Structure formats: C-alpha cells, structure tokens
Coordinates of C-alpha atoms in Angstrom, one line a residue:
X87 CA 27.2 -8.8 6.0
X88 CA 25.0 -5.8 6.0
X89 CA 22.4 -7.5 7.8
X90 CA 25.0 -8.6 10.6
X91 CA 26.3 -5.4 11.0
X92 CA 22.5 -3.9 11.7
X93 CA 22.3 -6.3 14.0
X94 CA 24.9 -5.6 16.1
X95 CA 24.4 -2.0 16.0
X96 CA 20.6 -2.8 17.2
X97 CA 22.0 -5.1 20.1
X98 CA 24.5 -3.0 21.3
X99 CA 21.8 0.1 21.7
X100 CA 19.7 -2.5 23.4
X101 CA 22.2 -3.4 25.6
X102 CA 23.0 -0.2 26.6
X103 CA 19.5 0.6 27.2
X104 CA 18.7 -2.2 29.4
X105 CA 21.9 -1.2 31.3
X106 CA 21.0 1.9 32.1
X107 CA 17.1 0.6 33.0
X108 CA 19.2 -1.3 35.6
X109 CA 20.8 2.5 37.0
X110 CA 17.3 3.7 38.0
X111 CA 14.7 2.7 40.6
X112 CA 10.3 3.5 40.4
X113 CA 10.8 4.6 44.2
X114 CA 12.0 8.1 45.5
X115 CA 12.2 9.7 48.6
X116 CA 10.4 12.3 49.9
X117 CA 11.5 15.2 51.8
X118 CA 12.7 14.5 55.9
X119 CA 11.0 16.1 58.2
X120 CA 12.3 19.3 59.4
X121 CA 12.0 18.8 63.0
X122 CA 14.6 19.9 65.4
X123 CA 17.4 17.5 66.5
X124 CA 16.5 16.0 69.5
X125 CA 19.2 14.9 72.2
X126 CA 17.6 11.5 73.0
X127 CA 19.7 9.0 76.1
X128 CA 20.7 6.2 74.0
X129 CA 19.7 2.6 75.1
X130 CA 22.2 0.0 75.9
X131 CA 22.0 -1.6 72.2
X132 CA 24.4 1.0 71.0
X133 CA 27.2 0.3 72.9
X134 CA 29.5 -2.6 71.0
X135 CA 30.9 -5.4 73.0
X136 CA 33.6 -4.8 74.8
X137 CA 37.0 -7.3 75.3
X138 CA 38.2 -8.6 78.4
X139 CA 35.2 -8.3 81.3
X140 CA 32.1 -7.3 81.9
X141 CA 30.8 -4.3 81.0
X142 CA 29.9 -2.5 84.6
X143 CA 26.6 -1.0 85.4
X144 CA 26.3 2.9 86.3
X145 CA 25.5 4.2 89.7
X146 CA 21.9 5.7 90.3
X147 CA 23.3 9.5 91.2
X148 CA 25.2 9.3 87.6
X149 CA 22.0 7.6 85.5
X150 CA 20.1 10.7 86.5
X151 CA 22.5 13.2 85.6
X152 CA 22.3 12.1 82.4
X153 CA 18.5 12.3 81.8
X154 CA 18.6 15.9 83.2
X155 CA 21.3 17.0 80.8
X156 CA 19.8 14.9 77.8
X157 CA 18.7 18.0 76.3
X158 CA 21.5 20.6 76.2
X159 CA 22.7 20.2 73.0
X160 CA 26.7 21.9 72.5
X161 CA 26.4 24.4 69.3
X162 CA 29.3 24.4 67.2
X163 CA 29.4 26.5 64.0
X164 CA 32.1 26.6 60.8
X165 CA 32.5 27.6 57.7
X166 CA 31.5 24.5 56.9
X167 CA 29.4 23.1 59.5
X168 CA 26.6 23.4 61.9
X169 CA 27.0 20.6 64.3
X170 CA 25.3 19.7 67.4
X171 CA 26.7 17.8 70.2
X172 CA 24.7 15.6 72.6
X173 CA 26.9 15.8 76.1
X174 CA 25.7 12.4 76.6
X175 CA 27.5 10.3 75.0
X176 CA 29.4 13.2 73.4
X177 CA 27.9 12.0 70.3
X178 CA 27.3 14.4 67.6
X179 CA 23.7 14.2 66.6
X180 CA 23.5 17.0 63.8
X181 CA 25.7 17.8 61.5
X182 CA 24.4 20.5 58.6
X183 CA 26.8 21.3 55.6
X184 CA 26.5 24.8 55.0
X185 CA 27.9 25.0 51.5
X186 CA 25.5 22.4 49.8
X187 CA 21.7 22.9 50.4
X188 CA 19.0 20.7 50.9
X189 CA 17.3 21.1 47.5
X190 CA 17.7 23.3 44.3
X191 CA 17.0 26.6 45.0
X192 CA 16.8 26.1 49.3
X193 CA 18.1 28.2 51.8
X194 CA 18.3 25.3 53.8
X195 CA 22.0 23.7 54.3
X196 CA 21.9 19.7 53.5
X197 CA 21.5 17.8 57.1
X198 CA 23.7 14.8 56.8
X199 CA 23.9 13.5 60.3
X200 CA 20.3 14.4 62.6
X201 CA 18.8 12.5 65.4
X202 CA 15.0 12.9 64.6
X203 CA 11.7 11.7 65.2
X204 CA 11.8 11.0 61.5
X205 CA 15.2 9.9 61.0
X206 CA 18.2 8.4 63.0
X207 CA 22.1 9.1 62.0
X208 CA 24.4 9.7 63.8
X209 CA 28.1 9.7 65.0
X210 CA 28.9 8.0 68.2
X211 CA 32.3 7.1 70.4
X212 CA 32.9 6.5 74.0
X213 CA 35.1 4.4 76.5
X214 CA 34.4 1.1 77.2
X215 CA 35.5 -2.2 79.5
X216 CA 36.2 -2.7 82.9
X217 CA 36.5 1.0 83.8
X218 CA 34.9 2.0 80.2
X219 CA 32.4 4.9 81.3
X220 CA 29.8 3.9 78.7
X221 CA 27.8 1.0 80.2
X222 CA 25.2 -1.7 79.0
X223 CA 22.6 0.9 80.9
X224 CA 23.3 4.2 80.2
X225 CA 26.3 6.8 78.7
X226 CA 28.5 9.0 80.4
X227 CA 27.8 12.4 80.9
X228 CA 29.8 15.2 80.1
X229 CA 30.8 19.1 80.9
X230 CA 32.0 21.9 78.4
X231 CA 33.3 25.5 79.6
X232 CA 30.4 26.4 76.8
X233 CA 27.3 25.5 75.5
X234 CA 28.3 27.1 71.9
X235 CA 31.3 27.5 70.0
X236 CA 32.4 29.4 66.8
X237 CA 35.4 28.8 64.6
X238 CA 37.7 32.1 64.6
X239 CA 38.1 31.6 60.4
X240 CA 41.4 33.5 61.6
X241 CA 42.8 30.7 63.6
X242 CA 41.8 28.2 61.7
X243 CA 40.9 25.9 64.5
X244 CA 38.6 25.2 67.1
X245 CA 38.6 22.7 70.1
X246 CA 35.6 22.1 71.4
X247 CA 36.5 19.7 75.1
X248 CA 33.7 17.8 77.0
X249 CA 34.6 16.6 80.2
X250 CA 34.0 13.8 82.7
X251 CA 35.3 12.8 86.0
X252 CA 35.1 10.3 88.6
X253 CA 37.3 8.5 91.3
X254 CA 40.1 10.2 90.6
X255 CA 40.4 9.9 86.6
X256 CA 39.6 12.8 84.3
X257 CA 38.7 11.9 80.7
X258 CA 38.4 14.8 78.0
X259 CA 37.1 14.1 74.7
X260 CA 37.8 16.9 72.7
X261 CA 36.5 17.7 68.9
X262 CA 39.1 19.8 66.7
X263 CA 37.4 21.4 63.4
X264 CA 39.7 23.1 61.5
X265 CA 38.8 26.2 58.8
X266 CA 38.1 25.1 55.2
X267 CA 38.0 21.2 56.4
X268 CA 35.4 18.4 56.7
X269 CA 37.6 16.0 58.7
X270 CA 36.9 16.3 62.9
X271 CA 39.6 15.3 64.6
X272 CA 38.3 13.4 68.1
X273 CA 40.9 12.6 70.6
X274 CA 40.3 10.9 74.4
X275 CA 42.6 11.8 77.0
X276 CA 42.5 9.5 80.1
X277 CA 44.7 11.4 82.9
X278 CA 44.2 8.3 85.4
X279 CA 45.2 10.6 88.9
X280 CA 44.1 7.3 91.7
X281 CA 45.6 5.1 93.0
X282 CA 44.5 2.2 90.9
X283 CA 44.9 1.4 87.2
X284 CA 42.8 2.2 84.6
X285 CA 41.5 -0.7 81.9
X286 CA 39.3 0.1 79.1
X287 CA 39.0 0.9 75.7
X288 CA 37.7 3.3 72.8
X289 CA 35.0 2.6 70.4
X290 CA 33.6 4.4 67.7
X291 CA 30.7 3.8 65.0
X292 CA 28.1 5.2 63.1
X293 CA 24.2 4.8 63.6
X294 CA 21.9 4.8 61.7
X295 CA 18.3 3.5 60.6
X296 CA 16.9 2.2 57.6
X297 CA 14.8 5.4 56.2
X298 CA 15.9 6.7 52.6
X299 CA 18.3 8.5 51.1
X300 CA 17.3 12.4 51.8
X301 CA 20.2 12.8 49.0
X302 CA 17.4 11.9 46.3
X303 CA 14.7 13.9 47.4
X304 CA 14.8 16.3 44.4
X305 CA 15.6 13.5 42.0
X306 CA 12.4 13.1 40.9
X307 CA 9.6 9.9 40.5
X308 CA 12.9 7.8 38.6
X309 CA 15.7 8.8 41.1
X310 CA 19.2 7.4 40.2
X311 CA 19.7 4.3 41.7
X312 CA 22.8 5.0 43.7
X313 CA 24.6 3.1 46.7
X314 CA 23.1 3.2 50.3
X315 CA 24.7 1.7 53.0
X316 CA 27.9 0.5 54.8
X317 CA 31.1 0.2 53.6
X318 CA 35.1 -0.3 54.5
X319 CA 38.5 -0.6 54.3
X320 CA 42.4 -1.5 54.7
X321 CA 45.5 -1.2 53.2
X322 CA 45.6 -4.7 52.0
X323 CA 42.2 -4.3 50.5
X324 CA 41.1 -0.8 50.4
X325 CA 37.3 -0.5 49.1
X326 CA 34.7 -2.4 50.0
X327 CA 30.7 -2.5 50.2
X328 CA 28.2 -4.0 53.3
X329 CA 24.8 -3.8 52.6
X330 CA 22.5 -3.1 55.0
X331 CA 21.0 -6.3 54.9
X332 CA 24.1 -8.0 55.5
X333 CA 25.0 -6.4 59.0
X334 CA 24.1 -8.9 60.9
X335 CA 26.9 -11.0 59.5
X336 CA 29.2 -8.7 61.1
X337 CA 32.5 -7.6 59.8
X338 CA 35.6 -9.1 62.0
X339 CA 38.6 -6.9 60.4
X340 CA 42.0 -6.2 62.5
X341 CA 43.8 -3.2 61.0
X342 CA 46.5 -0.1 61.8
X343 CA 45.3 1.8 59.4
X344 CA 41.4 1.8 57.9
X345 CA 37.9 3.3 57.2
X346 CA 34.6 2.5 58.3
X347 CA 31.4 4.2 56.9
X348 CA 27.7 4.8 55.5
X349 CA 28.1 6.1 52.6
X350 CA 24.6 7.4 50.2
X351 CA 24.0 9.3 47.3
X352 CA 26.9 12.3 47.0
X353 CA 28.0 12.2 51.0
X354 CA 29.8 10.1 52.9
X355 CA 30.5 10.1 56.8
X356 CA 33.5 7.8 58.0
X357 CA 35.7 6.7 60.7
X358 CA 39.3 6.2 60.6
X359 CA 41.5 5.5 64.0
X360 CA 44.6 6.3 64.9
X361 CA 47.6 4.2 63.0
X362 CA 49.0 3.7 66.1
X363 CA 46.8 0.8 67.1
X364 CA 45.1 -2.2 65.6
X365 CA 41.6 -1.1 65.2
X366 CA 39.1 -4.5 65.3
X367 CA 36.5 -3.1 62.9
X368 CA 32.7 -4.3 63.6
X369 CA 29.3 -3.9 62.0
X370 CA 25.7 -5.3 63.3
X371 CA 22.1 -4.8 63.5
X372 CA 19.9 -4.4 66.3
X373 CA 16.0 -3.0 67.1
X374 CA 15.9 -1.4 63.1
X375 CA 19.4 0.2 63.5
X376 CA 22.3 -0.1 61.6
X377 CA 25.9 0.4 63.4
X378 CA 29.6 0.0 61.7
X379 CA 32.6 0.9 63.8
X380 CA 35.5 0.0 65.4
X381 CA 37.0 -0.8 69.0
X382 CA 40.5 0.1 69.8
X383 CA 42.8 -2.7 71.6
X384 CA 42.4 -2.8 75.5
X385 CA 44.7 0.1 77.2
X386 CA 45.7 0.5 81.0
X387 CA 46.7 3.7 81.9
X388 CA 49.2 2.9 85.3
X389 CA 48.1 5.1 88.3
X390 CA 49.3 9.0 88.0
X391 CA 49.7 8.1 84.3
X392 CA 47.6 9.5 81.3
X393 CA 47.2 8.3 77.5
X394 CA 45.6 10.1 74.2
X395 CA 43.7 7.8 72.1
X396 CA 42.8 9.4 68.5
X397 CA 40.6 9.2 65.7
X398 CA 39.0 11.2 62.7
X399 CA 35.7 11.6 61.6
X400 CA 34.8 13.0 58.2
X401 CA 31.2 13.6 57.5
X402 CA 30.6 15.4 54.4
X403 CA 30.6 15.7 50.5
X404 CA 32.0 12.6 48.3
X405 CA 34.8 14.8 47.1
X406 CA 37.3 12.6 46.1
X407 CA 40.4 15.4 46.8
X408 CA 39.2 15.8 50.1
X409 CA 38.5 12.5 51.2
X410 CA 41.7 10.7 49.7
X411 CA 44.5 11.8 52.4
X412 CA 42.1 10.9 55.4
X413 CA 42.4 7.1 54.7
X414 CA 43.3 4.8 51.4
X415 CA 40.2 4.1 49.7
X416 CA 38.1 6.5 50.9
X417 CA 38.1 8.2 47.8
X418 CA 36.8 5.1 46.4
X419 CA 33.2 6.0 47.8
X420 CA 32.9 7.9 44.2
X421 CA 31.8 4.6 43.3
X422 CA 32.1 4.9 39.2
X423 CA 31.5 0.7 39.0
X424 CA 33.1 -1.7 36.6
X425 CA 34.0 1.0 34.3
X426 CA 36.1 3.3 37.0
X427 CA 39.0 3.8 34.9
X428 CA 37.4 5.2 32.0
X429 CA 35.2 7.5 34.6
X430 CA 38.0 8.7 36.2
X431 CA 39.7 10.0 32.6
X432 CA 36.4 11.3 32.0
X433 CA 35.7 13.3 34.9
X434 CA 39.7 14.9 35.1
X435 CA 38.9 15.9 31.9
X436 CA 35.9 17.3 32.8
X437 CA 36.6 19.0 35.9
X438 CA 39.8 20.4 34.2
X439 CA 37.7 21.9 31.6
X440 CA 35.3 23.3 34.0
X441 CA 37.9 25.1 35.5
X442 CA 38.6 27.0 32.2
X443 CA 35.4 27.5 30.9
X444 CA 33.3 27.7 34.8
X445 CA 30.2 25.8 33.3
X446 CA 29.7 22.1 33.7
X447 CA 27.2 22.1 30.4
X448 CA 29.6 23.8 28.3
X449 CA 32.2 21.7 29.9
X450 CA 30.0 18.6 29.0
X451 CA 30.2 19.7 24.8
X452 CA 33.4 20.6 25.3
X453 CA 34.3 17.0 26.6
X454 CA 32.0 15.6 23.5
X455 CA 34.4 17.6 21.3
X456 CA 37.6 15.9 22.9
X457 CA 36.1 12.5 22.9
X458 CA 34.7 13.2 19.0
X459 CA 38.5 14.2 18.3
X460 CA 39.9 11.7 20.2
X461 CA 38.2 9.3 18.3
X462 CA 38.2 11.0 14.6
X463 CA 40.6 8.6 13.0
X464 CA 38.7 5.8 13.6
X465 CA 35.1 7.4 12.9
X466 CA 36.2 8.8 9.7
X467 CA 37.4 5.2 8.5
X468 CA 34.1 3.9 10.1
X469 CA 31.9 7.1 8.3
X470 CA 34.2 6.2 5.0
X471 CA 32.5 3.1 4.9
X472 CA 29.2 3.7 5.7
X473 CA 29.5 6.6 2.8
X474 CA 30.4 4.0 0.6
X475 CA 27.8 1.7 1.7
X476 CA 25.1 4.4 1.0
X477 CA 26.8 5.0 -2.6
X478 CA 26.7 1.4 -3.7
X479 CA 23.2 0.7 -1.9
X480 CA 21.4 0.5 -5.5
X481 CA 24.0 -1.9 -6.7
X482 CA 23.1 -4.4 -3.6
X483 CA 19.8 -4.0 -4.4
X484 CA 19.7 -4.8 -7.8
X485 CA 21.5 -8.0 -7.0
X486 CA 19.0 -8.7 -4.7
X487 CA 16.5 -8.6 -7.0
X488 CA 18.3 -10.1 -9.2
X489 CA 19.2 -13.5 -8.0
X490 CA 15.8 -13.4 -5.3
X491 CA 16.5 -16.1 -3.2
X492 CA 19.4 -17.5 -4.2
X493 CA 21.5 -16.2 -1.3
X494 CA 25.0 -17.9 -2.5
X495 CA 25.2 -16.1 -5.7
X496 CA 24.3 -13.0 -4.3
X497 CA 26.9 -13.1 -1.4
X498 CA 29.3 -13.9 -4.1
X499 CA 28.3 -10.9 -6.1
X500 CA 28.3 -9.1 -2.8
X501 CA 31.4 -9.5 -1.7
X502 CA 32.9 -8.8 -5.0
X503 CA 31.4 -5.4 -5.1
X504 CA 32.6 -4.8 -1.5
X505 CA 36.2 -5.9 -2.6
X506 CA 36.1 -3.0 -5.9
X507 CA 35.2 -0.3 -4.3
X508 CA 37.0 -1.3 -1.1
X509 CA 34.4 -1.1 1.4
X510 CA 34.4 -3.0 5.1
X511 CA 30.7 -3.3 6.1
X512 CA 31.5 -3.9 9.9
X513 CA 33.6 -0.9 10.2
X514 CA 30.0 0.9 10.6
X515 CA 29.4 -0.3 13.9
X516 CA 33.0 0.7 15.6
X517 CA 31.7 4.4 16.5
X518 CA 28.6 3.0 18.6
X519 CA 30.2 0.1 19.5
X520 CA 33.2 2.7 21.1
X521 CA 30.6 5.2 22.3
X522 CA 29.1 2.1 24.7
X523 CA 31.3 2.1 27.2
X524 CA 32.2 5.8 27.1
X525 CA 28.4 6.4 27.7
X526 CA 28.2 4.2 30.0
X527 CA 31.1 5.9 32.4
X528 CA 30.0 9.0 31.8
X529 CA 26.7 8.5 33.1
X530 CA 28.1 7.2 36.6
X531 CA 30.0 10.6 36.5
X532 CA 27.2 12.4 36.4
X533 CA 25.3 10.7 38.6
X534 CA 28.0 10.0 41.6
X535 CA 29.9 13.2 40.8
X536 CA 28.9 16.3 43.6
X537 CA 30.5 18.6 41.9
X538 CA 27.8 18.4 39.1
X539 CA 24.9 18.5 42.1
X540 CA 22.4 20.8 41.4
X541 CA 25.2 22.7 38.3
X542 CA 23.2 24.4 36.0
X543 CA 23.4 24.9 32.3
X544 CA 21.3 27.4 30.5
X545 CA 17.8 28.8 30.5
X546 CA 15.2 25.7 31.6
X547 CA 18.0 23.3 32.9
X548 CA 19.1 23.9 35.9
X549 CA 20.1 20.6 37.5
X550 CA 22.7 18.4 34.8
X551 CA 22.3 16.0 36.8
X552 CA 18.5 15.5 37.2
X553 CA 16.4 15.0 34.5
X554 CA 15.6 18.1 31.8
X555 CA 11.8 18.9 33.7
X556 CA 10.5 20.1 29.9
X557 CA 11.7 16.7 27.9
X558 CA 13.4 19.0 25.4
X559 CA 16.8 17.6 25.7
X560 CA 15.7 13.6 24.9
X561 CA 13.2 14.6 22.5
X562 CA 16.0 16.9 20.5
X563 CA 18.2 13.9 20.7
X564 CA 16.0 11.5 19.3
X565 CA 15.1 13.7 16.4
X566 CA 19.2 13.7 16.1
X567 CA 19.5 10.4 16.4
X568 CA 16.8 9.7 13.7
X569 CA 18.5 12.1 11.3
X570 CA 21.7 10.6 12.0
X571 CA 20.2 7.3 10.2
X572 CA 19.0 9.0 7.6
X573 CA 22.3 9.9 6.8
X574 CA 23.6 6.1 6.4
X575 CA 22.8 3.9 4.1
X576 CA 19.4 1.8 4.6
X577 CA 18.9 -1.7 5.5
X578 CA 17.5 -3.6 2.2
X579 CA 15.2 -5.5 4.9
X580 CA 11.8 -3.9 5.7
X581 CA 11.3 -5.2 9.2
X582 CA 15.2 -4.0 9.7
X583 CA 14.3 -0.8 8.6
X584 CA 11.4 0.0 10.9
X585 CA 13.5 -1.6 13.7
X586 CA 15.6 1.5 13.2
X587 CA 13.3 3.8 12.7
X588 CA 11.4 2.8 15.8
X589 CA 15.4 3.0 18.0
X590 CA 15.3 6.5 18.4
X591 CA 11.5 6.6 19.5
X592 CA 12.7 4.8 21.9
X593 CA 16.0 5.7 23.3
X594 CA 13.9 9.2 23.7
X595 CA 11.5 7.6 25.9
X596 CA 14.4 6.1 27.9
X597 CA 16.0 9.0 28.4
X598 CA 13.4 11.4 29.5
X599 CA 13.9 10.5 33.5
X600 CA 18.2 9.9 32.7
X601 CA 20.1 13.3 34.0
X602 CA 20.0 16.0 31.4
X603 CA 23.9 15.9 31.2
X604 CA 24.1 12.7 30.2
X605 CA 21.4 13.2 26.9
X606 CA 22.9 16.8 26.7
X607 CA 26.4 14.6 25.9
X608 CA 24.5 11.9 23.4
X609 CA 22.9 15.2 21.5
X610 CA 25.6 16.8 21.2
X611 CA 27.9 13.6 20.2
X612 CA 24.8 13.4 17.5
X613 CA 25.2 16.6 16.4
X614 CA 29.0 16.4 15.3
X615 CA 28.6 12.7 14.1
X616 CA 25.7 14.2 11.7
X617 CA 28.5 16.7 10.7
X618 CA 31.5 14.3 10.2
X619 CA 29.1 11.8 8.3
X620 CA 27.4 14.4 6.1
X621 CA 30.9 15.9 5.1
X622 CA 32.1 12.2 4.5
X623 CA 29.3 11.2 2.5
X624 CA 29.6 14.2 0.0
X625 CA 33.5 13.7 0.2
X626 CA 32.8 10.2 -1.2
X627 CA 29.7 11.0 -3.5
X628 CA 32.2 13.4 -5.3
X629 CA 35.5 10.6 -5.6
X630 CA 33.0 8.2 -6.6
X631 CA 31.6 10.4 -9.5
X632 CA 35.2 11.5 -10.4
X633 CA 36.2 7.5 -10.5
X634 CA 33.3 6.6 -12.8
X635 CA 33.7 9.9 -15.4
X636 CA 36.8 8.6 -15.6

C-alpha cells in the first residue's frame, strides 16, 4: 500500500511537470523596432468582398489625392491613448497605451496597433458595394477640421470626424474616445443629398501579419506560451479561438450581436457592430496578412435621406471588467483553459486581497494561507496519517525483514498493523493530489492575468510574473520541498527513495524559467505544509508514547 501510494504521489508531480513543460516555448521575441508609424496606401487585398455587385473602380483625380495625403497622419491623444489616424482609409494605424509600458522599467507606452516597416497591425473600416467608396484599387480619402486632437479629461469625450464627399453624398466617419475608456466608438453617417439612391455597405476588420508577440519581449529565453491569434463570438456561442493558420478556411457567422478579434499575450483589440443589424463575420489570408472582420447587410439610403451605421472598437488591456460590457464573451480572452473555474475563484480572491493589502506578492501568501485553510481539514487527516506512517515505519520494516520475500504474509501482517493503530496509507497523497489542479490554475492566472504584468514584490523580484532573474525562489523551494520529505515517513524501497530525493532536484530545475509568482506560491504552500506536518507529527509522537506507557 505504501509503495502505491509513492507512486502516485511520484506520477502526479510528473504529471504536473510535464504539464507545465507544455505552458512554455524555447522561442522568444525580440524587441520591435522603434520606427515611426508610417501611413502606407493600402492595396486592394484589404478590402473584403462585397455583396450584391461589383466593386467599382476609382477615378484618376481621386487615386492621386490619396497618394498625396498618404502621409498626414490625424494625432489623437487620451488619457489612455496615443492614436494615429491614416486619412486614407480612416484607418487607425497606431495605437499606444499610455498606462502600460513597453518593458519593465521603460518610459516607452506599450504600442499595440502600429503600421511599420517591422510590423503590420492595424484597425481598418470603410464603405463598400455599388456606391461603397473603398474600391478593389484604392481607399477613400478623407478631411478633418484638424490634424490633432486632445481629450478635454473635463468633458469626457472627444469626436474626432473625417470627412468625404462626392456627387452629392457626404459621408462622416467619426471616432468618439471617451475619458477613462478603451472602447472607440466609430460611427458612418451617409447624408445621401442627390438625386439617386445610395447602395453600399460597412465593413470592418483587423490586419495584421504574422511577426511575434511584442507582448513577450521581456519574458525571457522560456517565454510563456500564451495564445496568438484570431478569435470570436456570439450569443449562442460566445468564445471561440481561429488560429492563424486556419484563416484561410474562413469564418461564415451571421450575428446581431458579436466580437471579432486578435487577441496576444495580455491585450486584446476587437470589433463588435451595432445590434441593430446582422453582422456576417469573415476571416482570411492573403500576401502574409491576416484579416478578421465583419460586413454589415447591404443599406440604401433613398435620395435626400441619411443613415448612421455603428460600431465599437476596443483595443487595449485583457481586463476582464472592462472588456465584459462591450460584447458577451469578450471577457473570455482571459483565456484560463480547461481549469477556468477554479482560475477565476483564484484570481477574485486574489485581486480582492490585493486591494487590501496593495501587493500582488503578499497577496500571493496571503492566497496560500486561504487555500492552506481552506483545505486544513482534509490535510490534517492526510498529515495524521502520514505521522502515523512515520511512527510505525520500524514496525513495517521489521516485518519486512522478517518474512523477506514472502509478500502474502507480510501484507497480512501489514494490514493488521494499519487496522491497530488506525492508519489509511493513501490518505498521504490527497494534499498533492488537491494542490494539482489548484497549481495548475493558478499558474494560468499568473501568466494571462495583466494586472500581475510587470507587479513587483520585494528586493530582486520585480516582475511575479516572469521568472525570479537570481534562481533564488526555485532553488529555496526545492530545498523546501526536500525538507518537506524528510518530514514523512520513508519509502522501505531504495530506488523509491532516491526517486524522491532526486523530485525536488528536479522540480527546481523546472521551475527556474516558470514566473516567480507561481514558485513564490509552491514555497510558500511548502513552508506551512512543513509547519502543519511537523506540529502533526510531534502531536502523534506524543499520543503514541502516551498509548504505549499505558
């Protein structure tokens, strides 16, 4: 029984190791470039297909008003934001979040959306169809009142309008930040003043290419292997990934309501149209680019008539408060994996601690402690046992070398003994066995978690969620961990024994590249398990004594 019980202490360790093996990648990314945004005409692969006619080709006159205004970028500044605007297209082609930085310790605010030599992401939208004035050849130009706009933090909100006219109709797509906010509101209004109708329809999508996540440039060699690439969804079926890869398969969904986005490591940028329409939702490939979106039914705006199409853009941190009440499922970019609900108890009771004690590392013991608490009735029973185990340890071993090989009568003898003194053998391996799955969720909080980007501790660590750069933490733990085993009772086997002694060797090495909140939580869980079981074992040493004086 004792044997079995080793056993499946060992295999669940190894499981867990090879798990998290899985978590990490031997690639990293290195830093983007930090050239300027550049306002480049976009070529007739970005425009989606449109329903219901050809797509018309511009005149010359119009084709080279757009290459003379291809590079007068619109400013716009927020509190949260430094965006850049390409009046061709209306496309924003830089988008810098001013409250997260690029790396530890920058200056620099994170670039999410840019339009590079080095790198291509970026949010587009425009009108298309048989009066669309984005064409197979070239985009539509527009014209704002101002080259640069600032939010008034007073006000609260700032429209920033781009203009375009011709034969008679006058289309204004305007771009609504609002103070304290991530989601951009876009909205077209087609005031059709001729004499004819008006037939078209709005698109929108995001772009991008296939370089690497700039979000693990500070990870290190072993950055976390986290999600990168397209994903959606609806009401009826709120969360769901596209790879890359798998663009070119296209993604036919009809929808009211819905998301479409790119989401990478700890940001997210997303469409969601208006609810008043059914959005067809599209993804595909083309030339090394990437492109997920969505066309809005065809409308036709009567002559002397005019119509608001709307939609919202959030480009910005994976916070899941934030991102929850722009669309259902949007939240779901957090992307905890199989063991979500456990995560998602973890981390409310993490951030809620946090917001006592302001310190995500003291908020990580302090969540040991609840989970070590949480969990005492059923470690004590477990530590219980093991103390026993470890009292009656010379008892199984004289049997053993008693009866040799004569396995029957010693598992006769064995369980007898276990029976008197009341002792289950496989309650031993219920703490680890628990601790699996909590350890397991906990480290996809850390590592999908922004609020823990770049949160420091104390002294040397700096990042919880990188790796500790001095290989304290993992080395401190495994010396725990090997105390820890010291403290139960020890496998009659020899190769059993160095099996064990050789597990925290090597759950050390594992963890040296894992993020430092993650091994500061297993130290810290060894810490009060060494406590618990030290205080059990003398608590049974002593009853045990008592029983026999007696």
């Amino acid at each position: 029984m004792q044997k079995i019980l080793r056993i499946l202490i060992i295999v669940a360790m190894l499981i867990t190791a090879y798990l998290l093996i899985l978590a990490w990648r031997d690639d990293y990314a290195g830093a983007p470039a930090t050239t300027q945004p550049v306002a480049t005409q976009s070529t007739h692969a970005d425009i989606p297909t449109a329903q219901g006619g050809d797509v018309p080709s511009l005149t010359a006159d119009v084709a080279a008003d757009t290459q003379a205004t291809a590079n007068q970028l619109i400013s716009v500044s927020t509190d949260r934001y430094d965006i850049k605007i390409n009046p061709v297209g209306g496309d924003i082609v830089y988008a810098a979040l001013k409250q997260y930085n690029a790396t530890k310790g920058s200056d620099e605010p994170f670039v999410l959306l840019e339009q590079t030599n080095a790198r291509t992401y970026v949010a587009q939208s425009g009108l298309i169809g048989r009066d669309g004035i984005d064409t197979a050849e070239s985009r539509a130009v527009y014209r704002s009142p101002r080259s640069s706009y600032e939010l008034d933090t007073v006000a609260g909100s700032l429209q920033v309008p781009l203009i375009y006219q011709k034969d008679g109709v006058t289309i204004t797509k305007t771009y609504t930040f609002n103070a304290g906010q991530y989601p951009i509101n876009l909205s077209y209004n087609i005031n059709n003043n001729s004499d004819k109708p008006w037939q078209g329809q709005m698109y929108a999508q995001l772009k991008r290419d296939a370089s690497k996540d700039p979000g693990l440039q500070d990870k290190g060699m072993l950055s976390m292997a986290t999600y990168l690439g397209g994903a959606w969804g609806v009401p009826s079926d709120p969360y769901n990934k596209l790879k890359f890869t798998n663009f070119g398969d296209g993604l036919n969904i009809k929808s009211k309501d819905g998301w479409v986005a790119i989401v990478q490591h700890y940001f997210v940028s997303a469409w969601t149209p208006s609810s008043s329409f059914d959005a067809q939702f599209f993804a595909r490939n083309t030339d090394n680019n990437f492109y997920i979106g969505y066309n809005s039914p065809v409308v036709n705006v009567a002559a002397n008539k005019q119509i608001t199409l709307n939609s919202t853009l959030y480009a910005g941190p994976k916070v899941q408060s934030e991102m929850a009440p722009v669309a259902e499922g949007l939240n779901k970019t957090v992307d905890y994996g199989l063991l979500w609900p456990i995560s998602k108890v973890l981390f409310a009771i993490l951030d809620n601690v946090h917001k006592v004690l302001g310190n995500w590392g003291w908020s990580i013991i302090a969540l040991t402690l609840i989970v070590k608490i949480a969990l005492f009735w059923l470690s004590n029973k477990s530590y219980t046992s093991m103390a026993k185990m470890r009292a009656i340890a010379p008892k199984l071993q004289a049997l053993k070398d008693k009866h040799g090989d004569d396995r029957m009568a010693m598992s006769q003898e064995m369980m007898q003994i276990y029976r008197d003194e009341k002792v289950n053998p496989m309650a031993g391996c219920l703490p680890i066995l628990i601790q699996m799955p909590i350890f397991l969720s906990l480290y996809w909080v850390l590592v999908e978690s922004i609020e823990l980007r770049h949160a420091p501790w104390i002294l040397w660590i700096t990042d919880l969620s990188a790796m500790d750069p001095w290989f304290v933490l993992p080395i401190f733990m495994g010396a725990t961990m090997f105390v820890q085993q010291m403290l139960n009772p020890q496998p009659t086997d020899p190769m059993q024994a160095k099996m064990m002694k050789i597990l925290p060797v090597v759950f050390s090495i594992f963890m040296l590249w894992f993020p430092a909140g993650l091994v500061l939580y297993w130290t810290v869980n060894n810490l009060f398990s060494m406590t618990h079981q030290h205080l059990v074992n003398k608590r049974v040493e002593r009853e045990m004594q008592a029983r026999q004086a007696n």
